[in-house]
Amino acid sequence: MRKLLPVLFLLYSFLFAGLVQAQSPQTPKLRAALARAPHDTTRVLLLADLSASYRYSRFDSVLWYARQGLQLARRIGYPKGEGRCLSRLGILMSERGNLPQALRIDLQALQLHESSHDFEGMARTLNQMGLLYHALEDYRPALSYFFRAKALYEDHKVGDDSQLISVLTNLGASYEGRRQLDSAEYFLNRAYALTQQSGTVHQSCWGNPLPYVLRELGLLRASQGQTDQALDYYRRSAQASFPENDRRSACRTYQYMAELYHSRRKTDSSVYYARKALSLGQSLPYVIGVMHTSKLLSGAFQDRQQTDSTLKYMRIMQQAEDSLYNPQRIKQLDAIGFAEQQRLRELEAERRQYEARNRTYIGFGVLGSLLLLALLLWRHGRQQQQANAKLSALNQEITQQKQEITNQRDSLGRMLHELKTTQSQLVLREKMASLGELMAGVAQEIQTPVNNMRNIAGISADLVEDLRKGLARLELEIEEPGTVWDNLQILSQYQSNIVRSSQRAASIVSGMLEYSRSSPGPRQSTDVNAFVEDYLRLTYHDVRAKNRNLYAALLPDLDPAVGNLPIIRHDLGRVLISLFTNAFFAVQQRKRAGQEGYVPQVAVSTRAAAGHVEIRVRDNGLGLSAGQLERLFERFGTPPTTPDDPGLGLALSYDLITKGHGGTLTVETELGEFTEFVITLPLPERPAPAMSDPTV
């Protein structure tokens, strides 16, 4: 079998090399239609469809046709075509792993679709936005976008069935990722049935979705433990992908086959299919496929103890992970998604205000009509004295109705305001919780490469020592033996430094995991002085990593009498990080003002007092104004104090100290001179000494 695998691999490479130059089955028809197109608007839409026909095979063609269509659409002022071409560029960015840029482009395209009432374009872009979150395994927002796209396709009866099939398959894949296998099977079976029944899937510019559907059905069977059926679906998916020149589906299919063989401990087959998947993924390049496949290969060669191959594929995996899971890009993606949610809320608020105005105008119209009727009746009453009593009663009834309407309007206004405030708070709290979970997930992902680096560095140190001993036994004649031994010694020192650095990184990751916990932790006896000083140094280095131009004098003044205190470590750590970050931001702002002779200083002091311990954080920054002091510790009541602060830092710090530790958090400040936050933590009550028995 091992001799046969290289032959099969070479045969596959030769076969697929011919397919690289091939094009999708729909491409020639689209080119012919483009050559005959009589109008520029038709040309724009055909250029967008041509770009889509290359999305699984040639990214340079996707980029070229999308840009050509975008330029033409903007020149003739055609927002529908501009939105579709922008959507194609969003696909390209997502496949290459630049998820924030893809989301920005998709949001621009979505606004153009909405302005031109292009429901098919809106559904396609929403489907793409869901795939961005699916790539990060964040299935809740992904499912939301997929269901919105599904509703548009079904409500407006879009004639291209391949798009509805794609959305149904994405829903099934998302539920499979959440381990809700019944829901996953329902949507995947619907997608497969529609693929078999539809007569338009072979005519779509997006190609036949059958390879994707078969692949996800195979993954579902593998999750259900039906490995033989899973392999059959995978083989059918790979076979169906070649006529469509769908290298992306072929890459993921071979990746799933490699993972399945790995789970069955068939290492040779797993490595064979993983290499095929990696070759296809790198040829596009398809970042997600490259990341998963290189990770599988590095693990396989590590089990075989083939160090060179392990390091090779670990480097490929690291590059792909840095591109896809870069923390800065994740923050950008969250910020863009949050801004989009804010925009949707504003649109909803405007819609409600418009409806409220309409209701008010209608009420005033009804009220005016009633008043006019009353006036007419009153005029008629002057002529007919007998109608005075009825007119008076009618006027009184109208007045009561007016008051009731006014009271109801005021009550509804108050309820709407309270609802908006509550909704904003819930959304922000959910966002903060999601960010904490994301931070924990990132720390979990970092742990594995850090441990691998420490293990490899230790092995390398042992290998250097063995090499030194081997050279000593061989007694080789070397022109400069001292240089060789010095180089070996330096290499050994470098390996030791790598081990220490990786241990430090593991400690930081452990701290991140502890910091990101949402549930309150137990109280632990802690050396307060060492704890405060560690967080001062850690925060300073973290802030300097983001801003290399920041320098500040750190002035710790720690009272040895403070000693140990039972505290909730990660809660007090959050408070200290928030206060230190604010202090560094304040001195940086004053430094930027260009004051001559100014030296940024951040001081922290501790003091043991009667019944409590006091921690003071002082900076010589710009200070706080009276307006800022009034609402400093209110939730959602103050603007952010730092660029990364969502406006909740000091409010949460106040709650953690007052409610979590039973202490106090106060502030002393002088505008333009200093700001000093004072934390007091109560000492635990000591049991009273037992009274001696006077009769003894």
Tab-separated table of C-alpha atoms in Angstrom, residues 10-342:
chain	number	residue	atom	x	y	z
A	10	LEU	CA	1.476	11.565	-8.964
A	11	LEU	CA	-1.422	10.381	-11.131
A	12	TYR	CA	-3.785	12.685	-9.264
A	13	SER	CA	-1.371	15.638	-9.607
A	14	PHE	CA	-1.107	15.095	-13.367
A	15	LEU	CA	-4.898	14.859	-13.697
A	16	PHE	CA	-5.578	17.977	-11.634
A	17	ALA	CA	-2.852	19.983	-13.407
A	18	GLY	CA	-5.008	19.770	-16.515
A	19	LEU	CA	-8.033	20.861	-14.556
A	20	VAL	CA	-6.236	23.957	-13.238
A	21	GLN	CA	-6.390	25.468	-16.707
A	22	ALA	CA	-9.978	24.319	-17.128
A	23	GLN	CA	-12.880	26.570	-16.398
A	24	SER	CA	-16.280	26.124	-14.836
A	25	PRO	CA	-18.937	24.629	-17.176
A	26	GLN	CA	-20.942	27.856	-16.968
A	27	THR	CA	-18.037	30.165	-17.920
A	28	PRO	CA	-18.118	29.784	-21.772
A	29	LYS	CA	-21.846	30.598	-21.922
A	30	LEU	CA	-21.343	33.680	-19.773
A	31	ARG	CA	-18.455	34.870	-21.953
A	32	ALA	CA	-20.536	34.427	-25.085
A	33	ALA	CA	-23.419	36.357	-23.519
A	34	LEU	CA	-20.994	39.116	-22.461
A	35	ALA	CA	-19.768	39.479	-26.042
A	36	ARG	CA	-23.382	39.925	-27.267
A	37	ALA	CA	-24.578	42.193	-24.417
A	38	PRO	CA	-26.264	45.284	-25.908
A	39	HIS	CA	-26.343	47.439	-22.727
A	40	ASP	CA	-23.807	48.409	-20.066
A	41	THR	CA	-26.117	47.346	-17.238
A	42	THR	CA	-26.328	43.852	-18.718
A	43	ARG	CA	-22.540	43.781	-19.083
A	44	VAL	CA	-22.096	44.659	-15.402
A	45	LEU	CA	-24.350	41.799	-14.247
A	46	LEU	CA	-22.614	39.340	-16.606
A	47	LEU	CA	-19.180	40.419	-15.322
A	48	ALA	CA	-20.404	39.758	-11.772
A	49	ASP	CA	-21.662	36.297	-12.800
A	50	LEU	CA	-18.364	35.541	-14.583
A	51	SER	CA	-16.492	36.468	-11.408
A	52	ALA	CA	-18.726	34.104	-9.401
A	53	SER	CA	-18.089	31.227	-11.830
A	54	TYR	CA	-14.380	31.268	-10.870
A	55	ARG	CA	-14.838	31.419	-7.076
A	56	TYR	CA	-13.851	27.768	-6.534
A	57	SER	CA	-11.028	27.578	-9.076
A	58	ARG	CA	-9.166	30.833	-9.894
A	59	PHE	CA	-9.123	33.742	-7.479
A	60	ASP	CA	-7.245	36.028	-9.889
A	61	SER	CA	-10.128	35.725	-12.368
A	62	VAL	CA	-12.629	36.473	-9.577
A	63	LEU	CA	-10.717	39.671	-8.796
A	64	TRP	CA	-10.288	40.738	-12.443
A	65	TYR	CA	-13.920	40.353	-13.548
A	66	ALA	CA	-15.305	41.827	-10.306
A	67	ARG	CA	-13.113	44.929	-10.644
A	68	GLN	CA	-14.061	45.360	-14.309
A	69	GLY	CA	-17.750	45.184	-13.427
A	70	LEU	CA	-17.316	47.501	-10.416
A	71	GLN	CA	-15.586	50.194	-12.493
A	72	LEU	CA	-18.255	50.041	-15.198
A	73	ALA	CA	-21.123	50.106	-12.652
A	74	ARG	CA	-19.712	53.167	-10.891
A	75	ARG	CA	-19.088	54.930	-14.206
A	76	ILE	CA	-22.710	54.511	-15.349
A	77	GLY	CA	-24.232	54.931	-11.860
A	78	TYR	CA	-25.729	51.416	-11.520
A	79	PRO	CA	-26.042	50.572	-7.763
A	80	LYS	CA	-27.441	47.069	-8.318
A	81	GLY	CA	-24.433	46.005	-10.396
A	82	GLU	CA	-22.042	47.783	-8.028
A	83	GLY	CA	-23.465	45.848	-5.072
A	84	ARG	CA	-23.134	42.488	-6.843
A	85	CYS	CA	-19.516	43.156	-7.898
A	86	LEU	CA	-18.612	44.284	-4.357
A	87	SER	CA	-20.164	41.079	-3.034
A	88	ARG	CA	-17.819	39.052	-5.276
A	89	LEU	CA	-14.817	40.919	-3.858
A	90	GLY	CA	-16.085	40.054	-0.375
A	91	ILE	CA	-16.007	36.368	-1.329
A	92	LEU	CA	-12.362	36.709	-2.380
A	93	MET	CA	-11.343	38.364	0.905
A	94	SER	CA	-13.080	35.689	2.997
A	95	GLU	CA	-11.496	32.779	1.084
A	96	ARG	CA	-8.061	34.339	1.647
A	97	GLY	CA	-8.698	34.659	5.385
A	98	ASN	CA	-9.130	38.459	5.671
A	99	LEU	CA	-12.485	38.249	7.460
A	100	PRO	CA	-12.736	41.897	8.690
A	101	GLN	CA	-12.168	43.265	5.169
A	102	ALA	CA	-14.666	40.754	3.793
A	103	LEU	CA	-17.282	41.879	6.320
A	104	ARG	CA	-16.703	45.561	5.467
A	105	ILE	CA	-17.170	44.875	1.748
A	106	ASP	CA	-20.253	42.716	2.369
A	107	LEU	CA	-21.863	45.472	4.461
A	108	GLN	CA	-21.254	48.016	1.669
A	109	ALA	CA	-22.735	45.594	-0.842
A	110	LEU	CA	-25.741	44.927	1.426
A	111	GLN	CA	-26.554	48.649	1.611
A	112	LEU	CA	-26.394	48.895	-2.190
A	113	HIS	CA	-28.684	45.842	-2.515
A	114	GLU	CA	-31.193	47.427	-0.140
A	115	SER	CA	-31.164	50.770	-1.965
A	116	SER	CA	-31.746	49.051	-5.340
A	117	HIS	CA	-34.264	46.488	-3.915
A	118	ASP	CA	-32.077	43.626	-5.202
A	119	PHE	CA	-33.457	40.813	-3.018
A	120	GLU	CA	-31.372	38.103	-4.706
A	121	GLY	CA	-28.208	40.119	-4.066
A	122	MET	CA	-29.265	40.754	-0.445
A	123	ALA	CA	-29.814	37.031	0.151
A	124	ARG	CA	-26.456	36.113	-1.404
A	125	THR	CA	-24.550	38.702	0.678
A	126	LEU	CA	-26.303	37.632	3.905
A	127	ASN	CA	-25.287	34.043	3.115
A	128	GLN	CA	-21.659	35.180	2.701
A	129	MET	CA	-21.759	37.094	6.010
A	130	GLY	CA	-22.986	33.969	7.772
A	131	LEU	CA	-20.053	32.008	6.294
A	132	LEU	CA	-17.608	34.502	7.858
A	133	TYR	CA	-18.844	33.647	11.358
A	134	HIS	CA	-19.097	29.951	10.414
A	135	ALA	CA	-15.361	30.023	9.607
A	136	LEU	CA	-14.709	31.197	13.192
A	137	GLU	CA	-17.102	28.496	14.527
A	138	ASP	CA	-19.340	31.240	15.955
A	139	TYR	CA	-22.565	29.533	14.924
A	140	ARG	CA	-25.166	31.759	16.619
A	141	PRO	CA	-24.696	34.851	14.361
A	142	ALA	CA	-23.995	32.531	11.421
A	143	LEU	CA	-27.400	30.859	11.822
A	144	SER	CA	-29.074	34.269	12.093
A	145	TYR	CA	-27.652	35.391	8.725
A	146	PHE	CA	-28.437	32.051	7.053
A	147	PHE	CA	-32.084	32.145	8.148
A	148	ARG	CA	-32.433	35.738	6.895
A	149	ALA	CA	-31.014	34.653	3.515
A	150	LYS	CA	-33.336	31.617	3.415
A	151	ALA	CA	-36.396	33.807	4.068
A	152	LEU	CA	-35.451	36.145	1.195
A	153	TYR	CA	-34.940	33.291	-1.263
A	154	GLU	CA	-38.256	31.676	-0.343
A	155	ASP	CA	-40.358	34.871	-0.038
A	156	HIS	CA	-39.197	36.356	-3.346
A	157	LYS	CA	-39.000	33.010	-5.195
A	158	VAL	CA	-35.506	33.460	-6.644
A	159	GLY	CA	-35.201	31.197	-9.704
A	160	ASP	CA	-31.615	30.049	-8.961
A	161	ASP	CA	-32.122	26.911	-6.814
A	162	SER	CA	-28.371	26.505	-6.235
A	163	GLN	CA	-28.408	29.472	-3.862
A	164	LEU	CA	-31.235	28.101	-1.705
A	165	ILE	CA	-29.443	24.727	-1.669
A	166	SER	CA	-26.265	26.468	-0.490
A	167	VAL	CA	-28.126	28.184	2.367
A	168	LEU	CA	-29.843	24.939	3.441
A	169	THR	CA	-26.467	23.167	3.442
A	170	ASN	CA	-24.903	25.980	5.474
A	171	LEU	CA	-27.709	25.634	8.020
A	172	GLY	CA	-27.080	21.899	8.247
A	173	ALA	CA	-23.311	22.425	8.622
A	174	SER	CA	-23.866	25.009	11.387
A	175	TYR	CA	-26.169	22.703	13.349
A	176	GLU	CA	-23.630	19.912	12.867
A	177	GLY	CA	-20.995	22.206	14.373
A	178	ARG	CA	-23.302	22.790	17.366
A	179	ARG	CA	-23.754	18.983	17.671
A	180	GLN	CA	-27.501	19.292	16.969
A	181	LEU	CA	-27.448	16.366	14.577
A	182	ASP	CA	-31.221	16.014	14.127
A	183	SER	CA	-31.529	19.597	12.854
A	184	ALA	CA	-28.402	19.144	10.730
A	185	GLU	CA	-29.831	16.018	9.085
A	186	TYR	CA	-33.146	17.758	8.379
A	187	PHE	CA	-31.598	20.670	6.457
A	188	LEU	CA	-28.993	18.531	4.674
A	189	ASN	CA	-31.659	16.091	3.465
A	190	ARG	CA	-33.736	19.024	2.184
A	191	ALA	CA	-30.705	20.377	0.331
A	192	TYR	CA	-29.910	16.980	-1.228
A	193	ALA	CA	-33.535	16.402	-2.309
A	194	LEU	CA	-33.706	19.852	-3.926
A	195	THR	CA	-30.407	19.163	-5.726
A	196	GLN	CA	-31.850	15.997	-7.240
A	197	GLN	CA	-35.159	17.617	-8.235
A	198	SER	CA	-34.014	21.027	-9.504
A	199	GLY	CA	-33.505	21.688	-13.187
A	200	THR	CA	-31.528	24.929	-12.725
A	201	VAL	CA	-28.484	23.850	-10.693
A	202	HIS	CA	-26.465	23.137	-13.860
A	203	GLN	CA	-27.247	26.593	-15.265
A	204	SER	CA	-26.187	28.744	-12.288
A	205	CYS	CA	-23.033	30.859	-12.388
A	206	TRP	CA	-22.314	29.543	-8.873
A	207	GLY	CA	-22.000	25.978	-10.160
A	208	ASN	CA	-23.618	22.764	-9.016
A	209	PRO	CA	-23.738	22.615	-5.181
A	210	LEU	CA	-23.833	18.781	-5.174
A	211	PRO	CA	-20.149	18.353	-4.053
A	212	TYR	CA	-20.788	20.579	-1.033
A	213	VAL	CA	-24.017	18.778	-0.073
A	214	LEU	CA	-22.439	15.299	-0.360
A	215	ARG	CA	-19.419	16.409	1.655
A	216	GLU	CA	-21.515	17.701	4.560
A	217	LEU	CA	-23.692	14.574	4.490
A	218	GLY	CA	-20.503	12.558	4.830
A	219	LEU	CA	-19.404	14.661	7.790
A	220	LEU	CA	-22.810	14.101	9.402
A	221	ARG	CA	-22.498	10.333	8.958
A	222	ALA	CA	-19.013	10.457	10.478
A	223	SER	CA	-20.399	12.341	13.497
A	224	GLN	CA	-23.042	9.617	13.852
A	225	GLY	CA	-20.338	6.916	13.820
A	226	GLN	CA	-21.259	5.569	10.351
A	227	THR	CA	-17.734	5.748	8.917
A	228	ASP	CA	-18.293	3.516	5.879
A	229	GLN	CA	-21.240	5.620	4.696
A	230	ALA	CA	-19.208	8.760	5.395
A	231	LEU	CA	-16.370	7.552	3.147
A	232	ASP	CA	-18.855	6.768	0.391
A	233	TYR	CA	-20.263	10.304	0.524
A	234	TYR	CA	-16.737	11.762	0.530
A	235	ARG	CA	-15.750	9.792	-2.574
A	236	ARG	CA	-18.933	10.868	-4.366
A	237	SER	CA	-18.253	14.482	-3.396
A	238	ALA	CA	-14.700	14.370	-4.748
A	239	GLN	CA	-15.929	12.752	-7.969
A	240	ALA	CA	-18.630	15.421	-8.414
A	241	SER	CA	-16.207	18.305	-7.781
A	242	PHE	CA	-13.914	17.633	-10.759
A	243	PRO	CA	-16.441	18.328	-13.586
A	244	GLU	CA	-17.228	21.638	-11.865
A	245	ASN	CA	-13.489	22.415	-11.357
A	246	ASP	CA	-14.417	22.944	-7.710
A	247	ARG	CA	-11.011	22.804	-6.042
A	248	ARG	CA	-12.352	24.248	-2.811
A	249	SER	CA	-14.837	21.395	-2.285
A	250	ALA	CA	-12.212	18.834	-3.287
A	251	CYS	CA	-9.816	20.329	-0.713
A	252	ARG	CA	-12.356	20.087	2.125
A	253	THR	CA	-13.444	16.598	1.047
A	254	TYR	CA	-9.887	15.235	1.159
A	255	GLN	CA	-9.396	16.990	4.496
A	256	TYR	CA	-12.481	15.223	5.936
A	257	MET	CA	-11.229	11.890	4.537
A	258	ALA	CA	-7.827	12.455	6.138
A	259	GLU	CA	-9.452	13.240	9.488
A	260	LEU	CA	-11.607	10.131	9.251
A	261	TYR	CA	-8.636	7.876	8.475
A	262	HIS	CA	-6.736	9.552	11.318
A	263	SER	CA	-9.559	8.701	13.747
A	264	ARG	CA	-9.379	5.079	12.497
A	265	ARG	CA	-5.583	5.092	13.090
A	266	LYS	CA	-4.788	4.572	9.405
A	267	THR	CA	-1.911	7.017	9.362
A	268	ASP	CA	-0.656	6.357	5.809
A	269	SER	CA	-4.069	6.991	4.254
A	270	SER	CA	-4.592	10.016	6.474
A	271	VAL	CA	-1.282	11.583	5.415
A	272	TYR	CA	-1.966	10.796	1.748
A	273	TYR	CA	-5.324	12.565	1.623
A	274	ALA	CA	-4.119	15.392	3.870
A	275	ARG	CA	-1.298	16.165	1.428
A	276	LYS	CA	-3.756	16.193	-1.468
A	277	ALA	CA	-6.000	18.590	0.446
A	278	LEU	CA	-3.069	20.843	1.358
A	279	SER	CA	-1.890	21.007	-2.253
A	280	LEU	CA	-5.368	22.044	-3.415
A	281	GLY	CA	-5.783	24.575	-0.608
A	282	GLN	CA	-2.428	26.234	-1.286
A	283	SER	CA	-3.118	26.481	-5.019
A	284	LEU	CA	-6.144	28.771	-4.454
A	285	PRO	CA	-5.110	29.785	-1.662
A	286	TYR	CA	-7.908	28.598	0.631
A	287	VAL	CA	-6.765	29.582	4.152
A	288	ILE	CA	-9.208	27.510	6.232
A	289	GLY	CA	-8.396	24.314	4.330
A	290	VAL	CA	-4.650	24.975	4.593
A	291	MET	CA	-4.916	25.541	8.354
A	292	HIS	CA	-6.883	22.354	9.151
A	293	THR	CA	-4.837	20.144	6.825
A	294	SER	CA	-1.410	21.388	7.955
A	295	LYS	CA	-2.507	20.914	11.575
A	296	LEU	CA	-3.443	17.310	10.818
A	297	LEU	CA	-0.139	16.666	9.020
A	298	SER	CA	1.980	18.206	11.787
A	299	GLY	CA	0.247	15.986	14.343
A	300	ALA	CA	0.753	12.868	12.202
A	301	PHE	CA	4.472	13.507	11.693
A	302	GLN	CA	4.895	14.405	15.342
A	303	ASP	CA	3.472	10.981	16.247
A	304	ARG	CA	6.020	9.475	13.846
A	305	GLN	CA	8.764	11.590	15.483
A	306	GLN	CA	9.753	13.072	12.101
A	307	THR	CA	10.891	16.455	13.402
A	308	ASP	CA	11.634	18.154	10.079
A	309	SER	CA	8.236	17.383	8.585
A	310	THR	CA	6.527	18.318	11.841
A	311	LEU	CA	8.186	21.734	11.894
A	312	LYS	CA	7.460	22.274	8.206
A	313	TYR	CA	3.730	21.748	8.557
A	314	MET	CA	3.601	23.571	11.878
A	315	ARG	CA	4.992	26.663	10.136
A	316	ILE	CA	2.321	26.388	7.436
A	317	MET	CA	-0.368	25.958	10.099
A	318	GLN	CA	0.948	28.936	12.087
A	319	GLN	CA	0.875	31.200	9.047
A	320	ALA	CA	-2.710	30.185	8.243
A	321	GLU	CA	-3.843	30.614	11.869
A	322	ASP	CA	-2.182	34.041	12.072
A	323	SER	CA	-4.071	35.077	8.937
A	324	LEU	CA	-7.439	33.706	10.060
A	325	TYR	CA	-7.380	34.045	13.858
A	326	ASN	CA	-5.198	37.140	14.191
A	327	PRO	CA	-6.435	38.829	17.438
A	328	GLN	CA	-6.399	42.266	15.819
A	329	ARG	CA	-8.546	40.996	12.940
A	330	ILE	CA	-10.909	39.305	15.394
A	331	LYS	CA	-11.322	42.613	17.228
A	332	GLN	CA	-11.924	44.385	13.927
A	333	LEU	CA	-14.522	41.776	12.950
A	334	ASP	CA	-16.330	42.174	16.283
A	335	ALA	CA	-16.221	45.975	15.989
A	336	ILE	CA	-17.645	45.895	12.447
A	337	GLY	CA	-20.363	43.423	13.467
A	338	PHE	CA	-21.244	45.583	16.484
A	339	ALA	CA	-21.455	48.706	14.276
A	340	GLU	CA	-23.781	46.855	11.885
A	341	GLN	CA	-26.028	45.824	14.769
A	342	GLN	CA	-26.052	49.425	15.953
